[in-house]
């Protein structure tokens, strides 16, 4: 990441929000919380955005941070056997609209991050492909290396 100050400027308000902080209490994969996973996906997305010269870094970072903003423990039995894999992008986008007034573009980036799992909803923007790929990389790393805590996950300056 070249411009860490820009990343922190965009991410700080979301990371400091109490509803977003709740995700520290929910496990995503292995020992990694949803909060840590979301921050790691956002950092990797930002680095990829720098590489591919994405102009709209604000939408990229906000949507990456909120891509799993579903606000429940998906390991609970009733959630594990639900359609969580398909439905949580919609829930996350709705929560993003409620709590952070996200744009239609940001909602689309969140809505499409599970592709190809959500086969009929591929990313519509370059930022969407980046978040989709960053999420796969981070999820695979967290699932395979279940003993590690994310290296990239240092707290955002507030
Ligand atoms: Fe997700
Ligand atoms: Fe994710």
Tab-separated table of C-alpha atoms and ligand atoms in Angstrom:
chain	number	residue	atom	x	y	z
A	1	UNK	CA	0.000	0.000	0.000
A	2	UNK	CA	1.553	3.270	-1.131
A	3	UNK	CA	-0.898	5.866	0.173
A	4	UNK	CA	-1.793	4.593	3.642
A	5	UNK	CA	-2.894	8.076	4.699
A	6	UNK	CA	-5.581	8.132	1.989
A	7	UNK	CA	-6.767	4.670	3.029
A	8	UNK	CA	-7.041	5.764	6.675
A	9	UNK	CA	-8.874	8.955	5.709
A	10	UNK	CA	-11.516	6.998	3.773
A	11	UNK	CA	-11.787	4.113	6.265
A	12	UNK	CA	-11.670	5.924	9.610
A	13	UNK	CA	-15.338	6.914	9.876
A	14	UNK	CA	-16.599	3.401	9.137
A	15	UNK	CA	-14.048	1.679	11.386
A	16	UNK	CA	-14.922	3.976	14.307
A	17	UNK	CA	-18.671	3.384	13.966
A	18	UNK	CA	-20.117	1.315	16.847
A	19	UNK	CA	-22.257	-0.854	14.578
A	20	UNK	CA	-19.243	-1.725	12.430
A	21	UNK	CA	-17.182	-2.391	15.582
A	22	UNK	CA	-19.734	-5.035	16.577
A	23	UNK	CA	-18.212	-7.205	13.843
A	24	UNK	CA	-15.132	-7.631	16.073
A	25	UNK	CA	-17.313	-10.054	18.026
A	26	UNK	CA	-18.240	-12.259	15.054
A	27	UNK	CA	-15.858	-14.893	13.649
A	28	UNK	CA	-15.524	-15.003	9.857
A	29	UNK	CA	-12.965	-17.775	9.202
A	30	UNK	CA	-10.589	-19.554	11.591
A	31	UNK	CA	-9.571	-17.060	14.289
A	32	UNK	CA	-10.290	-14.023	12.139
A	33	UNK	CA	-13.212	-11.780	13.047
A	34	UNK	CA	-15.535	-10.243	10.470
A	35	UNK	CA	-13.988	-6.854	11.403
A	36	UNK	CA	-10.443	-8.097	10.713
A	37	UNK	CA	-11.518	-9.874	7.523
A	38	UNK	CA	-13.287	-6.765	6.234
A	39	UNK	CA	-10.278	-4.570	6.993
A	40	UNK	CA	-7.931	-7.028	5.319
A	41	UNK	CA	-10.127	-7.213	2.211
A	42	UNK	CA	-10.266	-3.390	2.139
A	43	UNK	CA	-6.482	-3.062	2.429
A	44	UNK	CA	-5.845	-5.623	-0.312
A	45	UNK	CA	-8.516	-3.991	-2.505
A	46	UNK	CA	-6.870	-0.591	-1.977
A	47	UNK	CA	-3.448	-1.976	-2.975
A	48	UNK	CA	-4.963	-3.567	-6.075
A	49	UNK	CA	-6.779	-0.302	-6.775
A	50	UNK	CA	-3.421	1.512	-6.714
A	51	UNK	CA	-1.974	-1.111	-9.060
A	52	UNK	CA	-4.834	-0.802	-11.551
A	53	UNK	CA	-5.079	3.001	-11.158
A	54	UNK	CA	-8.664	3.030	-9.914
A	55	UNK	CA	-9.941	6.607	-9.716
A	56	UNK	CA	-12.841	6.016	-7.308
A	57	UNK	CA	-10.863	4.769	-4.305
A	58	UNK	CA	-13.503	6.072	-1.910
A	59	UNK	CA	-16.187	3.711	-3.232
A	60	UNK	CA	-13.660	0.879	-3.455
A	61	UNK	CA	-12.616	1.154	0.203
A	62	UNK	CA	-16.095	1.836	1.617
A	63	UNK	CA	-17.653	-1.099	-0.238
A	64	UNK	CA	-14.753	-3.415	0.634
A	65	UNK	CA	-15.102	-2.543	4.321
A	66	UNK	CA	-18.879	-3.093	4.225
A	67	UNK	CA	-18.983	-6.129	1.911
A	68	UNK	CA	-19.732	-8.455	4.877
A	69	UNK	CA	-21.642	-5.930	7.030
A	70	UNK	CA	-24.427	-8.445	7.730
A	71	UNK	CA	-24.239	-7.980	11.541
A	72	UNK	CA	-24.906	-11.501	12.844
A	73	UNK	CA	-22.951	-14.634	13.748
A	74	UNK	CA	-23.232	-16.804	10.650
A	75	UNK	CA	-21.878	-19.809	12.592
A	76	UNK	CA	-25.102	-20.066	14.610
A	77	UNK	CA	-26.912	-23.280	13.516
A	78	UNK	CA	-29.924	-21.455	12.126
A	79	UNK	CA	-27.634	-19.243	10.023
A	80	UNK	CA	-25.215	-21.978	8.875
A	81	UNK	CA	-28.115	-23.947	7.407
A	82	UNK	CA	-29.726	-20.867	5.912
A	83	UNK	CA	-28.941	-19.291	2.554
A	84	UNK	CA	-26.327	-17.028	4.182
A	85	UNK	CA	-23.889	-17.468	1.267
A	86	UNK	CA	-26.431	-16.058	-1.168
A	87	UNK	CA	-28.320	-13.600	1.001
A	88	UNK	CA	-25.636	-11.838	3.045
A	89	UNK	CA	-24.507	-9.492	0.229
A	90	UNK	CA	-28.066	-8.143	0.064
A	91	UNK	CA	-28.252	-7.774	3.858
A	92	UNK	CA	-24.834	-6.078	3.939
A	93	UNK	CA	-25.876	-3.602	1.229
A	94	UNK	CA	-29.103	-2.784	3.074
A	95	UNK	CA	-27.215	-2.256	6.354
A	96	UNK	CA	-24.708	-0.091	4.487
A	97	UNK	CA	-27.518	2.107	3.189
A	98	UNK	CA	-29.045	2.400	6.666
A	99	UNK	CA	-25.872	3.129	8.628
A	100	UNK	CA	-23.577	4.806	6.096
A	101	UNK	CA	-25.834	6.133	3.343
A	102	UNK	CA	-23.847	4.254	0.697
A	103	UNK	CA	-24.308	5.111	-2.974
A	104	UNK	CA	-25.988	2.854	-5.547
A	105	UNK	CA	-22.545	2.046	-6.938
A	106	UNK	CA	-21.223	1.051	-3.491
A	107	UNK	CA	-24.342	-1.102	-2.952
A	108	UNK	CA	-23.653	-2.827	-6.276
A	109	UNK	CA	-20.019	-3.489	-5.305
A	110	UNK	CA	-21.230	-5.135	-2.079
A	111	UNK	CA	-24.071	-6.988	-3.788
A	112	UNK	CA	-21.772	-8.676	-6.328
A	113	UNK	CA	-18.799	-9.627	-4.124
A	114	UNK	CA	-19.815	-13.313	-3.824
A	115	UNK	CA	-19.754	-13.989	-7.580
A	116	UNK	CA	-19.620	-16.698	-8.978
A	117	UNK	CA	-21.514	-18.068	-5.940
A	118	UNK	CA	-24.270	-15.602	-6.837
A	119	UNK	CA	-24.158	-16.624	-10.465
A	120	UNK	CA	-26.673	-14.125	-11.809
A	121	UNK	CA	-25.026	-11.126	-10.125
A	122	UNK	CA	-21.503	-10.611	-11.568
A	123	UNK	CA	-19.639	-7.373	-10.749
A	124	UNK	CA	-20.621	-4.398	-12.927
A	125	UNK	CA	-17.607	-2.212	-12.103
A	126	UNK	CA	-13.826	-2.689	-12.095
A	127	UNK	CA	-13.930	-1.981	-8.342
A	128	UNK	CA	-16.383	-4.863	-7.982
A	129	UNK	CA	-14.000	-7.331	-9.640
A	130	UNK	CA	-11.228	-6.146	-7.319
A	131	UNK	CA	-13.333	-6.648	-4.153
A	132	UNK	CA	-14.554	-10.007	-5.437
A	133	UNK	CA	-10.967	-11.203	-5.994
A	134	UNK	CA	-9.584	-9.684	-2.762
A	135	UNK	CA	-12.355	-11.399	-0.781
A	136	UNK	CA	-11.484	-14.787	-2.330
A	137	UNK	CA	-7.765	-14.360	-1.604
A	138	UNK	CA	-8.340	-13.295	2.021
A	139	UNK	CA	-11.011	-15.953	2.666
A	140	UNK	CA	-8.796	-18.720	1.281
A	141	UNK	CA	-5.827	-17.540	3.323
A	142	UNK	CA	-7.925	-17.312	6.514
A	143	UNK	CA	-9.458	-20.750	5.949
A	144	UNK	CA	-6.245	-22.597	5.021
A	145	UNK	CA	-3.998	-20.847	7.577
A	146	UNK	CA	-6.487	-21.099	10.426
A	147	UNK	CA	-3.880	-20.557	13.135
A	148	UNK	CA	-2.760	-17.116	12.009
A	149	UNK	CA	-4.121	-13.669	12.724
A	150	UNK	CA	-4.143	-11.281	9.742
A	151	UNK	CA	-0.821	-9.501	9.256
A	152	UNK	CA	-2.320	-6.615	7.364
A	153	UNK	CA	-4.860	-5.914	10.045
A	154	UNK	CA	-3.461	-3.037	12.029
A	155	UNK	CA	-6.048	-0.659	13.471
A	156	UNK	CA	-7.006	2.317	11.362
A	157	UNK	CA	-5.977	5.651	12.865
A	158	UNK	CA	-8.954	7.492	14.323
B	1	LIG	FE1	-19.171	-12.183	1.890
B	2	LIG	FE1	-15.793	-11.478	2.813
